[in-house]
Amino acid sequence: MHMADALINPAVGGTMWIVTAGLIAYCARKVKQTMNDKLVPMMGVLGAFIFAAMMINFSIPGTGSSGHLGGGLILTILLGPYAAFLAISSVLVVQAFFFADGGLLALGCNIFNLGFFPAFIAYPFIYRAIARDEHGTLRAWIAAIVAAVVGLQLGAFGVVLETKASGISELPFGAFVLLMQPIHLAIGIVEGLATAAVVAFVARARPEALFAARADEESQNSLRPVLIGLLIATVIVGGAASWFASTHPDGLEWSIVKVSGKEEVSGTEDNLHKGLGRIQEKTAFLPDYGFKSTEPEAAPAEKTAAEPEPWPAISAGTSLSGIAGGLITLGLAGLIGFALKARHAGV
Amino acid sequence: MDELGRLDTPVHRLDARAKVITTLIFIVVVMSFPRYEVSALMPFFLYPFTLLALGRIPFGYIFRKILIAVPFALVIGMFNPLLDRQTIASVGAWSISGGWLSFASIMLRFFLTVSAALALIACTGIHRLGAGLERMCVPQVFVVQLLFLYRYLFVVADEGARMMRSMELRSAGPRSLRLRVYGSLVGHLFLRSMDRADRVYRAMVSRGFSTVGGSASGGNGEIRVLCQTSFRWTDWAFIGGWTAFFAVARIWNLANALGRMVAGGGS
Amino acid sequence: MSHHLVEVRDLHFTYPDGTDVLKGVSFRITHGESVALVGANGAGKSTLLLHLNGYLTPTRGEVRIGDAPLTRATVVSARRAVGMVFQDPDDQLFMPTVFEDVAFGPLNAGLPPNEIEHRVVSALERVGMSHLRNRPPYKLSAGEKRAVAIATVLAMSPDVLVMDEPSAHLDPRGRRRLIELLASFKHTKIIATHDLEFVVELCSRVIVLDDGKVMAEGPTVELLNDEALMLAHGLERPHSLRHLHPH
Ligand SMILES: Nc1ncnc2c1ncn2[C@@H]1O[C@H](COP(=O)(O)OP(=O)(O)OP(=O)(O)O)[C@@H](O)[C@H]1O
Ligand SMILES: [Mg+2]
């Protein structure tokens, strides 16, 4: 459920970057404080382990299909929340950079969705609460499944919120939720099974390898600052972002308009019309940002109805020249690229 | 990808920070366009193309990498044409719905941002990127373990593949494992990875890496890197030049202007 | 102070899970000696070697490097004096390029950049791997990895070289090169290995370890020719010695 850059707007992507960067800084400090140098190579190697484990499939009991391990929950059980959060982050960084899986702008979102929820919600509040460090028992199996499901549900909901807040996909909120949550319920159960199976094995073969076995008392206590910090950050950022979003639907665009003093050079309509369109767009956007609306279906309906106004009637002439120009520019960019390359080959 | 990052071209010699910053600006600017924008995005291809060309990175290789990642954007973007059927433009007899336009826009942005990210890595290499990140105040613990992850990615994957192979050789049955077997197989892989981490740490310690060995040890939990390039004027020029270009391309639709020029000149 | 002396006195070690591995090991290795540590799988060779640079702390007994016992206070200088080449070079080579890997130790020692450069270049030259300096270590062949791993240790200019199965995974030519390379070193050498031919060519003295104790100790040819002793400890008389001393 990696989000791609193409689905996210800079305001959402940037906000999540800031939140994630703060979390990484905090976790890095925590890891450093443990004074356990061994943790650093361990995080790296276990990150690599997650990659490898994702390639190994098992058959899901009672069905014909197969599944594999997800990353977040097992890493947290093995490394503890702080180290695991960093390890998950770097798994996602490598995926984004080297496998083009998820994008740079979306990196913050992806790390948050796939790292924060399992490490700081599902593990401490669900897994440990249910499993009570009795690895390999039925309790632990149930704990792993429930924790994986909850972690993924939250993560999937995060994807929905972030995508909707970005306003790039047309998918209505309700439909999106209905699409994402059930899929991730299934994925969560599978991930929980896989996680529990591996943890059960490790608990038998080398119990001291599990984080809980060497867990320090403070890890529970020191979770509070993370949550409080995060809550504050969410309120501030959320408040700022929603203000930003509500007054200026397309944050950056708005600021550029302000700087340049005009909308789009190509615009054939007068500014007043556009201005009106913008206002309408804003009002149409608002319900999307207040997700608390009890009937989520209503919001998208309203939105699609209001949509056509903002960018109306691009005249055939403009669009034709747009297409022609676009193709020519693309060709030009390509040509410049190839020319530069050829020059180098020649040298 | 690794070898590419190790090349020595003018782009590779730029400071990693300059490239990271420029690429981030690039992505933010590209993503800030309104949803129906298509033609104005075109000039932005200049950035990844230039980077790849000057960095002597094979285009085909990057292109294949992008294609692998297409499905996700496709799946989400696909709904736009279905849900947004309002006609907002027409070319000749065809009318184009907003959905198709925004779909095209999503795919374009996808290509732009992914190619820029891949170009960044190909023209920088993970080690220079790591050193750059560290000097951009990314916590060291994070950077170091990122480099470790990268280093052991293929080693551990190889180990996993070997285990799978021996498992398959011994079982005539289905390719995917029963849960119990799976647990022990992946569990073994985990233990091996742990042991590996242990041995790596041992090797580091025996070469003077330490956080607890006292101040005399010299090391204090840092991995020190040799290539300490400093920001030169070319780096500033790189950031400044591209940012200016992005700004111009963001404010004026260059492609449209060009199109009008051609159309105007033609008629 | 000379660091070339390595002495182990009544060393005991138990792993945290309760495995008793070393049960009173003692030996003394002096300046410039080249000593082989042999013994069956699981005899405790690797465990013993890990004590020599203070990675493991004995449960009883002591390790002396140079004239000082190895303690928390001396562990830093001991690690500088004892260079350790591990069994699997993949574990030892963790930096992005060969050059950076070799530079890792000197960097940690806090040396000035030009001194580091000098050390790296000469260490790589010494093992004949200068041409690989910008390659990523994990893309090298087993023999190249081994040579680079040795270079990473040489760059720290240790007095004592400790090696765990250095000839494992090498083809005959790689092995031959390694033997020549090691023979050219003036360092005190301690080599744990199963490769007894290797021992015959390189080491003047052998320590036989079995079940955590020193079973025998003496000149290479004499000890390895003792068929009964070799068989008793899971070893085998090397062929080369058979040719030298036919019965
Ligand atoms: N981390 C560990 N925890 C517990 N027991 C261990 C550990 N490492 C090794 N052992 C045990 O200690 C014993 C000695 O192991 P060691 O690796 O020192 O043997 P070795 O002589 O090097 O063997 P080989 O020739 O196979 O390398 C073995 O029985 C092994 O099972
Ligand atoms: Mg061994």
Coordinates of N, CA and C and ligand atoms in Angstrom, one line a residue, chain A residues 206 208, chain B residues 195 198 202, chain C residues 15-22 39-48 87 164-165 192-194 209, ligand 1:
Chain A
R206 N 15.5 -19.2 20.0 CA 16.4 -18.3 20.7 C 15.6 -17.2 21.3
E208 N 16.1 -15.1 23.6 CA 16.7 -13.9 24.0 C 16.8 -12.9 22.8
Chain B
D195 N 22.8 -13.3 13.5 CA 24.2 -13.7 13.7 C 25.1 -12.9 12.8
D198 N 25.7 -9.7 14.3 CA 26.7 -9.8 15.4 C 28.1 -9.9 14.9
R202 N 31.2 -7.2 15.4 CA 32.4 -7.7 15.9 C 33.6 -7.1 15.0
Chain C
Y15 N 29.2 -19.4 27.2 CA 28.3 -18.5 26.5 C 27.1 -18.2 27.4
P16 N 26.4 -17.1 27.1 CA 25.3 -16.8 28.0 C 24.2 -17.9 28.1
D17 N 24.1 -18.7 27.0 CA 23.1 -19.8 27.1 C 23.6 -21.0 27.8
G18 N 24.8 -20.9 28.4 CA 25.3 -22.0 29.3 C 26.2 -22.9 28.6
T19 N 26.5 -22.7 27.3 CA 27.5 -23.6 26.6 C 28.9 -23.4 27.2
D20 N 29.5 -24.4 27.7 CA 30.8 -24.3 28.2 C 31.7 -24.5 27.0
V21 N 32.5 -23.5 26.6 CA 33.3 -23.7 25.4 C 34.8 -23.8 25.7
L22 N 35.3 -22.9 26.5 CA 36.7 -22.9 26.8 C 36.9 -23.4 28.3
G39 N 41.9 -27.9 15.3 CA 40.9 -28.7 16.1 C 39.6 -28.8 15.4
A40 N 38.9 -29.8 15.8 CA 37.6 -30.2 15.0 C 36.6 -29.0 15.1
N41 N 35.6 -29.2 14.3 CA 34.5 -28.2 14.3 C 33.9 -28.1 15.8
G42 N 33.7 -26.9 16.2 CA 33.1 -26.8 17.5 C 34.1 -26.9 18.7
A43 N 35.4 -27.0 18.3 CA 36.4 -27.2 19.4 C 36.5 -25.9 20.2
G44 N 36.2 -24.8 19.7 CA 36.3 -23.5 20.4 C 37.3 -22.6 19.8
K45 N 37.8 -22.8 18.6 CA 38.8 -22.0 18.0 C 38.3 -20.5 17.8
S46 N 37.2 -20.4 17.2 CA 36.7 -19.0 16.9 C 36.4 -18.3 18.2
T47 N 35.9 -19.0 19.2 CA 35.6 -18.4 20.5 C 36.9 -17.9 21.1
L48 N 37.9 -18.7 21.1 CA 39.2 -18.4 21.6 C 39.7 -17.1 21.0
Q87 N 36.2 -15.1 9.7 CA 36.0 -16.2 8.9 C 35.3 -15.8 7.6
D164 N 40.9 -16.3 11.2 CA 40.0 -17.4 11.4 C 39.7 -18.0 10.0
E165 N 40.3 -19.2 9.8 CA 40.1 -19.9 8.6 C 40.3 -19.1 7.3
A192 N 43.7 -19.8 12.9 CA 42.8 -21.0 13.2 C 42.4 -21.5 11.9
T193 N 42.6 -22.8 11.7 CA 42.3 -23.4 10.4 C 42.1 -24.9 10.4
H194 N 41.4 -25.4 9.4 CA 41.3 -26.8 9.2 C 42.2 -27.3 8.1
L209 N 43.5 -27.8 19.7 CA 42.5 -27.5 20.7 C 41.4 -28.6 20.5
Ligands
LIG1 N1 26.9 -17.3 20.3 C1 27.0 -18.6 20.8 N2 26.1 -18.9 21.8 C2 26.2 -20.2 22.3 N3 27.0 -21.1 21.9 C3 27.9 -20.8 21.0 C4 27.9 -19.5 20.4 N4 28.9 -19.5 19.4 C5 29.4 -20.8 19.4 N5 28.9 -21.5 20.4 C6 29.2 -22.9 20.7 O1 30.6 -22.9 21.1 C7 31.2 -24.1 20.6 C8 32.6 -23.6 19.9 O2 32.3 -22.9 18.8 P1 33.4 -22.2 17.9 O3 32.7 -21.4 16.9 O4 34.4 -21.5 18.8 O5 34.1 -23.5 17.3 P2 35.2 -23.6 16.2 O6 36.3 -24.3 16.8 O7 35.5 -22.2 15.6 O8 34.5 -24.4 15.1 P3 34.6 -24.4 13.5 O9 35.8 -25.1 13.2 O10 33.4 -25.1 13.0 O11 34.6 -23.0 13.1 C9 30.3 -24.8 19.7 O12 29.8 -25.9 20.3 C10 29.2 -23.8 19.4 O13 28.0 -24.5 19.4

